[in-house]
Short mmCIF file of C-alpha atoms in Angstrom, two decimals:
data_model
loop_
_atom_site.label_atom_id
_atom_site.label_comp_id
_atom_site.label_asym_id
_atom_site.label_seq_id
_atom_site.Cartn_x
_atom_site.Cartn_y
_atom_site.Cartn_z
CA MET A 1 76.93 18.86 275.73
CA LYS A 2 73.17 19.08 275.11
CA GLU A 3 73.10 16.20 272.74
CA ASP A 4 74.89 13.90 275.31
CA HIS A 5 72.45 14.88 277.96
CA GLU A 6 69.54 13.96 275.72
CA ILE A 7 71.23 10.53 275.04
CA ASP A 8 71.80 9.92 278.69
CA ARG A 9 68.09 10.56 279.33
CA LEU A 10 67.19 7.49 277.27
CA PHE A 11 69.04 5.21 279.66
CA ASP A 12 67.58 6.91 282.73
CA PRO A 13 65.16 4.48 284.56
CA SER A 14 62.80 7.35 285.16
CA PHE A 15 62.76 8.33 281.49
CA ASN A 16 59.25 8.72 280.03
CA GLU A 17 59.14 8.20 276.26
CA LYS A 18 55.69 9.95 276.07
CA ASP A 19 57.16 13.12 277.51
CA LEU A 20 59.84 13.13 274.97
CA ILE A 21 57.45 12.89 272.05
CA LYS A 22 55.20 15.54 273.58
CA SER A 23 58.20 17.89 273.88
CA ALA A 24 59.31 17.15 270.27
CA LYS A 25 55.70 17.87 268.92
CA ARG A 26 55.51 21.18 270.82
CA LYS A 27 58.81 22.28 269.42
CA SER A 28 57.83 21.24 266.01
CA TYR A 29 54.50 22.99 266.35
CA PHE A 30 56.06 26.22 267.41
CA ARG A 31 58.61 26.03 264.68
CA ILE A 32 55.96 25.47 261.93
CA THR A 33 53.74 28.10 263.37
CA GLY A 34 56.53 30.64 263.46
CA VAL A 35 57.51 29.85 259.82
CA SER A 36 53.88 30.09 258.61
CA LEU A 37 53.43 33.36 260.42
CA LEU A 38 56.65 34.71 258.84
CA VAL A 39 55.71 33.54 255.39
CA SER A 40 52.10 35.00 255.81
CA LEU A 41 53.51 38.34 256.85
CA CYS A 42 55.87 38.36 253.86
CA VAL A 43 52.91 37.56 251.53
CA VAL A 44 50.80 40.27 252.96
CA ALA A 45 53.59 42.76 252.77
CA LEU A 46 54.20 41.66 249.02
CA LEU A 47 50.44 42.00 248.23
CA VAL A 48 50.30 45.51 249.87
CA LEU A 49 53.27 46.65 247.87
CA LEU A 50 51.76 45.27 244.64
CA LYS A 51 48.50 47.03 245.35
CA ILE A 52 50.29 50.30 246.09
CA GLN A 53 52.21 50.00 242.79
CA LEU A 54 49.38 48.73 240.65
CA THR A 55 46.39 50.78 241.83
CA PRO A 56 47.44 54.12 240.31
CA TYR A 57 48.26 52.21 236.91
CA VAL A 58 44.83 50.46 236.96
CA MET A 59 42.88 53.54 237.82
CA SER A 60 44.70 55.63 235.27
CA ASN A 61 43.71 53.16 232.49
CA LYS A 62 40.14 53.29 233.70
CA MET A 63 40.03 57.04 233.81
CA ALA A 64 41.44 57.21 230.36
CA ALA A 65 38.83 54.83 229.06
CA LYS A 66 36.10 56.85 230.60
CA GLU A 67 37.45 60.10 229.12
CA LEU A 68 37.53 58.37 225.77
CA TYR A 69 33.98 57.30 226.15
CA TYR A 70 32.83 60.95 226.68
CA ASP A 71 35.06 62.15 223.79
CA ILE A 72 32.95 59.99 221.39
CA TYR A 73 29.53 59.43 223.14
CA GLY A 74 27.37 62.04 224.71
CA ALA A 75 26.48 65.19 222.72
CA ASN A 76 28.37 68.19 223.95
CA THR A 77 29.48 66.47 227.09
CA TYR A 78 32.97 66.83 228.63
CA VAL A 79 34.88 65.42 231.68
CA GLY A 80 36.93 67.76 233.81
CA ALA A 81 39.93 67.17 235.99
CA TRP A 82 39.98 64.08 238.14
CA THR A 83 40.24 64.00 241.92
CA GLU A 84 41.98 60.82 242.91
CA GLN A 85 42.14 59.06 246.44
CA TYR A 86 44.39 56.00 246.76
CA LYS A 87 43.65 53.58 249.58
CA LEU A 88 44.53 49.92 250.39
CA ILE A 89 40.77 49.37 250.04
CA GLY A 90 38.21 51.56 248.35
CA SER A 91 40.35 53.69 246.08
CA SER A 92 38.34 56.15 244.04
CA ALA A 93 38.51 58.80 241.38
CA GLU A 94 35.81 61.47 240.51
CA ALA A 95 35.63 64.29 237.87
CA PRO A 96 32.96 66.72 237.09
CA LYS A 97 30.82 66.21 233.96
CA TYR A 98 29.67 69.35 232.07
CA LYS A 99 28.37 70.83 228.83
CA LEU A 100 29.64 74.04 227.19
CA LEU A 101 27.37 76.76 226.01
CA ASN A 102 29.52 79.41 224.51
CA ASP A 103 32.35 78.88 226.89
CA LYS A 104 29.86 78.67 229.86
CA PRO A 105 30.01 75.34 231.69
CA VAL A 106 26.79 73.60 232.67
CA TYR A 107 27.42 71.19 235.49
CA LEU A 108 25.91 67.81 235.04
CA GLY A 109 27.13 65.87 238.10
CA GLU A 110 30.11 63.80 238.97
CA VAL A 111 31.51 60.83 237.10
CA SER A 112 33.77 58.10 238.56
CA PHE A 113 36.06 55.72 236.73
CA ASP A 114 33.77 52.87 237.51
CA SER A 115 30.35 54.59 237.26
CA SER A 116 27.50 53.26 235.20
CA ASP A 117 26.77 55.10 231.87
CA LEU A 118 23.16 54.39 232.27
CA ASN A 119 21.19 57.65 232.22
CA ILE A 120 17.79 58.03 233.85
CA THR A 121 15.52 60.71 232.76
CA ILE A 122 12.09 61.95 233.76
CA GLY A 123 9.38 63.80 231.79
CA ASN A 124 5.77 63.58 230.71
CA SER A 125 6.44 62.91 227.04
CA GLU A 126 9.08 61.35 224.72
CA PHE A 127 9.98 64.80 223.46
CA ALA A 128 10.24 66.48 226.95
CA GLN A 129 12.71 64.38 229.02
CA PHE A 130 14.87 65.96 231.69
CA SER A 131 18.03 64.88 233.63
CA TYR A 132 18.13 65.04 237.44
CA SER A 133 20.31 68.17 237.06
CA GLY A 134 17.28 69.89 235.52
CA ASN A 135 18.40 70.10 231.95
CA ARG A 136 16.24 69.01 228.99
CA VAL A 137 17.66 66.04 227.15
CA MET A 138 18.01 66.39 223.50
CA ASN A 139 16.48 64.09 220.97
CA PHE A 140 17.98 62.96 217.73
CA PHE A 141 16.15 61.52 214.75
CA HIS A 142 18.05 59.38 212.21
CA PRO A 143 17.55 60.53 208.57
CA ALA A 144 17.30 56.93 207.29
CA LEU A 145 14.19 56.34 209.52
CA GLN A 146 10.65 57.55 209.41
CA TYR A 147 8.92 58.83 212.49
CA GLU A 148 5.35 59.47 213.21
CA GLU A 149 6.16 62.72 214.71
CA TYR A 150 9.38 64.99 214.70
CA ALA A 151 10.40 67.41 217.42
CA ASN A 152 10.39 71.03 216.06
CA ASP A 153 11.64 73.14 218.96
CA ILE A 154 12.72 76.00 216.61
CA ASN A 155 9.11 76.94 216.54
CA LEU A 156 9.02 77.23 220.29
CA LEU A 157 11.85 79.79 220.56
CA ASP A 158 9.46 82.69 221.25
CA GLU A 159 8.45 80.91 224.46
CA VAL A 160 12.20 81.21 225.66
CA ASN A 161 12.87 84.21 227.82
CA ASP A 162 15.21 86.93 226.42
CA GLY A 163 18.82 86.80 227.62
CA LYS A 164 19.11 83.05 227.50
CA LEU A 165 21.70 80.78 225.89
CA ILE A 166 20.12 77.75 224.24
CA GLU A 167 21.66 74.45 223.39
CA MET A 168 19.71 72.77 220.49
CA ALA A 169 20.05 69.50 218.63
CA LEU A 170 19.44 69.49 214.96
CA SER A 171 18.77 66.28 213.01
CA PHE A 172 19.53 66.46 209.28
CA ASP A 173 17.54 65.12 206.30
CA LYS A 174 20.63 63.22 205.08
CA ALA A 175 24.33 62.68 205.77
CA TYR A 176 26.71 65.58 204.95
CA THR A 177 30.49 66.03 205.19
CA TYR A 178 31.77 68.19 207.97
CA ASP A 179 32.72 70.92 205.44
CA GLU A 180 29.19 70.94 204.13
CA VAL A 181 27.78 71.35 207.60
CA VAL A 182 30.07 74.28 208.35
CA SER A 183 29.13 76.05 205.19
CA MET A 184 25.41 75.47 205.48
CA LEU A 185 24.98 76.60 209.11
CA PRO A 186 24.44 80.37 209.83
CA GLU A 187 27.57 82.06 210.94
CA ASN A 188 25.85 83.50 214.04
CA VAL A 189 25.33 80.17 215.76
CA THR A 190 28.08 78.13 217.42
CA LEU A 191 28.64 74.63 216.09
CA GLN A 192 29.37 72.70 219.18
CA TRP A 193 29.15 69.02 218.41
CA ASN A 194 28.56 66.66 215.44
CA TRP A 195 26.61 63.44 215.32
CA ILE A 196 28.10 60.85 213.00
CA ASP A 197 26.32 58.16 210.92
CA ALA A 198 27.85 55.17 212.64
CA TYR A 199 24.96 52.73 212.40
CA SER A 200 24.92 49.54 210.63
CA LYS A 201 22.02 48.15 208.47
CA ASP A 202 21.17 45.73 211.33
CA GLU A 203 21.06 48.58 213.93
CA LEU A 204 18.72 50.63 211.69
CA ALA A 205 16.47 47.73 211.19
CA GLY A 206 16.28 47.23 214.93
CA MET A 207 15.28 50.77 215.46
CA LYS A 208 12.45 50.82 212.93
CA ALA A 209 8.79 50.71 214.09
CA PHE A 210 7.22 47.27 214.29
CA THR A 211 4.17 45.63 215.87
CA SER A 212 4.49 42.50 217.93
CA GLU A 213 1.74 40.26 219.21
CA HIS A 214 1.56 42.12 222.43
CA ALA A 215 2.55 45.70 221.65
CA GLU A 216 3.49 48.28 219.06
CA TYR A 217 6.96 49.67 219.21
CA PRO A 218 7.59 53.17 217.53
CA THR A 219 10.69 54.09 215.68
CA THR A 220 13.53 54.74 218.16
CA ILE A 221 14.16 58.26 219.07
CA LEU A 222 17.82 58.58 220.19
CA LYS A 223 18.76 60.49 223.37
CA GLU A 224 21.79 62.67 223.44
CA TYR A 225 23.77 60.21 225.67
CA GLU A 226 23.23 57.47 223.11
CA VAL A 227 24.72 58.99 220.03
CA PRO A 228 28.42 58.98 218.83
CA GLY A 229 30.17 61.97 217.40
CA PHE A 230 32.90 64.56 217.81
CA PRO A 231 33.06 68.10 219.15
CA SER A 232 33.98 71.21 217.24
CA ILE A 233 34.88 73.04 220.49
CA SER A 234 37.48 71.66 222.86
CA GLU A 235 36.78 71.11 226.60
CA ALA A 236 38.43 74.42 227.28
CA GLY A 237 36.02 76.25 225.02
CA GLU A 238 38.48 76.74 222.07
CA THR A 239 37.60 76.05 218.37
CA ILE A 240 39.27 72.80 217.23
CA ASP A 241 41.31 73.39 213.93
CA ASN A 242 40.53 70.03 212.34
CA PRO A 243 37.92 68.22 214.34
CA VAL A 244 37.42 65.32 211.92
CA ALA A 245 41.18 64.50 211.91
CA GLU A 246 41.15 64.70 215.80
CA PHE A 247 38.09 62.40 215.91
CA LEU A 248 40.03 59.83 213.81
CA GLU A 249 43.00 59.96 216.14
CA THR A 250 40.66 59.71 219.19
CA LEU A 251 38.88 56.58 217.66
CA ASP A 252 42.32 54.93 216.85
CA LEU A 253 43.38 55.55 220.53
CA ALA A 254 40.06 54.36 221.82
CA GLN A 255 40.43 50.93 220.15
CA SER A 256 43.52 50.31 222.23
CA LYS A 257 42.85 52.32 225.33
CA GLY A 258 39.15 51.90 225.58
CA GLY A 259 39.06 49.43 228.28
CA SER A 260 35.50 47.99 228.69
CA TYR A 261 34.29 50.25 225.79
CA LYS A 262 36.78 48.87 223.26
CA ASP A 263 34.24 46.75 221.54
CA ASP A 264 31.89 49.80 221.01
CA PHE A 265 34.73 51.74 219.63
CA THR A 266 35.82 49.09 217.23
CA HIS A 267 32.17 48.69 215.95
CA ILE A 268 32.01 52.45 215.29
CA TYR A 269 35.40 52.11 213.37
CA GLU A 270 34.35 49.19 211.32
CA THR A 271 30.78 50.71 210.59
CA LEU A 272 32.41 53.95 209.33
CA LYS A 273 35.12 52.15 207.37
CA LYS A 274 32.66 49.82 205.66
CA ASP A 275 34.48 48.02 202.74
CA ASN A 276 37.44 50.43 202.56
CA HIS A 277 40.93 49.47 203.53
CA SER A 278 41.16 52.10 206.27
CA LEU A 279 39.10 54.76 207.74
CA THR A 280 39.57 58.28 206.38
CA ALA A 281 37.95 61.63 206.79
CA GLU A 282 35.82 61.02 203.69
CA ASN A 283 34.14 58.11 205.49
CA VAL A 284 32.96 60.45 208.29
CA LYS A 285 29.45 61.75 207.56
CA VAL A 286 27.53 64.05 209.81
CA ILE A 287 23.69 63.42 210.37
CA GLY A 288 23.06 66.08 213.04
CA VAL A 289 24.71 68.57 215.20
CA VAL A 290 24.44 70.50 218.55
CA VAL A 291 24.46 74.25 218.13
CA VAL A 292 24.39 77.03 220.65
CA GLY A 293 23.03 80.55 220.49
CA ASP A 294 20.32 82.93 221.77
CA LYS A 295 16.81 82.75 220.51
CA GLN A 296 17.45 85.44 217.83
CA GLN A 297 20.42 83.62 216.56
CA LEU A 298 18.78 80.20 216.48
CA ALA A 299 15.79 81.68 214.76
CA SER A 300 17.98 82.00 211.63
CA LEU A 301 17.66 78.19 211.40
CA SER A 302 13.85 78.29 210.81
CA ASP A 303 12.65 76.68 207.50
CA GLN A 304 16.16 75.55 206.60
CA PRO A 305 15.44 72.52 204.31
CA TYR A 306 18.31 70.36 205.77
CA ILE A 307 16.86 70.36 209.21
CA LYS A 308 14.42 67.44 209.77
CA ALA A 309 13.98 67.91 213.51
CA SER A 310 15.19 70.28 216.20
CA SER A 311 15.30 69.64 220.06
CA PHE A 312 16.03 71.91 223.07
CA GLY A 313 18.95 71.05 225.46
CA ALA A 314 20.31 73.03 228.30
CA ILE A 315 19.15 76.67 228.61
CA ILE A 316 20.96 79.07 230.86
CA ASP A 317 21.32 82.72 231.59
CA GLN A 318 23.43 84.39 228.96
CA TYR A 319 25.01 86.90 231.40
#
């Protein structure tokens, strides 16, 4: 037997103890290496399986959070269907971002589940800023703040060519209920989106003009991608039956499924709720809107006392 043979070798005059030790070390080394390699392969296989299982779940949560963000932030901005690519390294998901002007989509570029929400605009004045897609960026003026100058683009409608559809932001003189907004707007313009008063006293104080030792800072003019609100028209171009109730449902969902935006959504909820036990439709007040129409239709907004400022957005061919 092999064991007897090994024992006999111990009494062999030519036996070399060092050779035996080296042989034992080699066998031990190969055994440990083999076991380590097998364990490593099992660990890698397990990690690959976990990634295959978890990646769609993680990406789905991030896509849902991004959609919720655009459901609440970004005036008249929607996210389309996602195109997903799952890989062991570098999985991605992209969706088109667009506006709606009377059912006509205006492409704004692609958004990914991990893309930055920082918007860069260019222009020669605060009132005339454009996105890289070529669309004018709308301005909003909070009714609780005083500005040295207000945009009044309603007076520029005659400069727009005939046959155009115009997106326009309206900033109100005070906060209104949604029903009041619907009743006071002309019937021939499309109410597309509603800007809500979700600003705390501290936020408003921080937006007011002030002078420091080094510079003067004017009252903050808000851009369309900075303001929270809710749509009156769905992403498919259909009128929403009860947009305020749908907004409240969206905000509730956003606080649990909002991912990295959860704190922002919770802040909106708490600011709207104020000292009430819970948030209801009565707490939601509208301080501005986005409307759509041709220049003749929008001209009916001229000299309306509730409009404190007006600002052009996207302008496209009507036909």
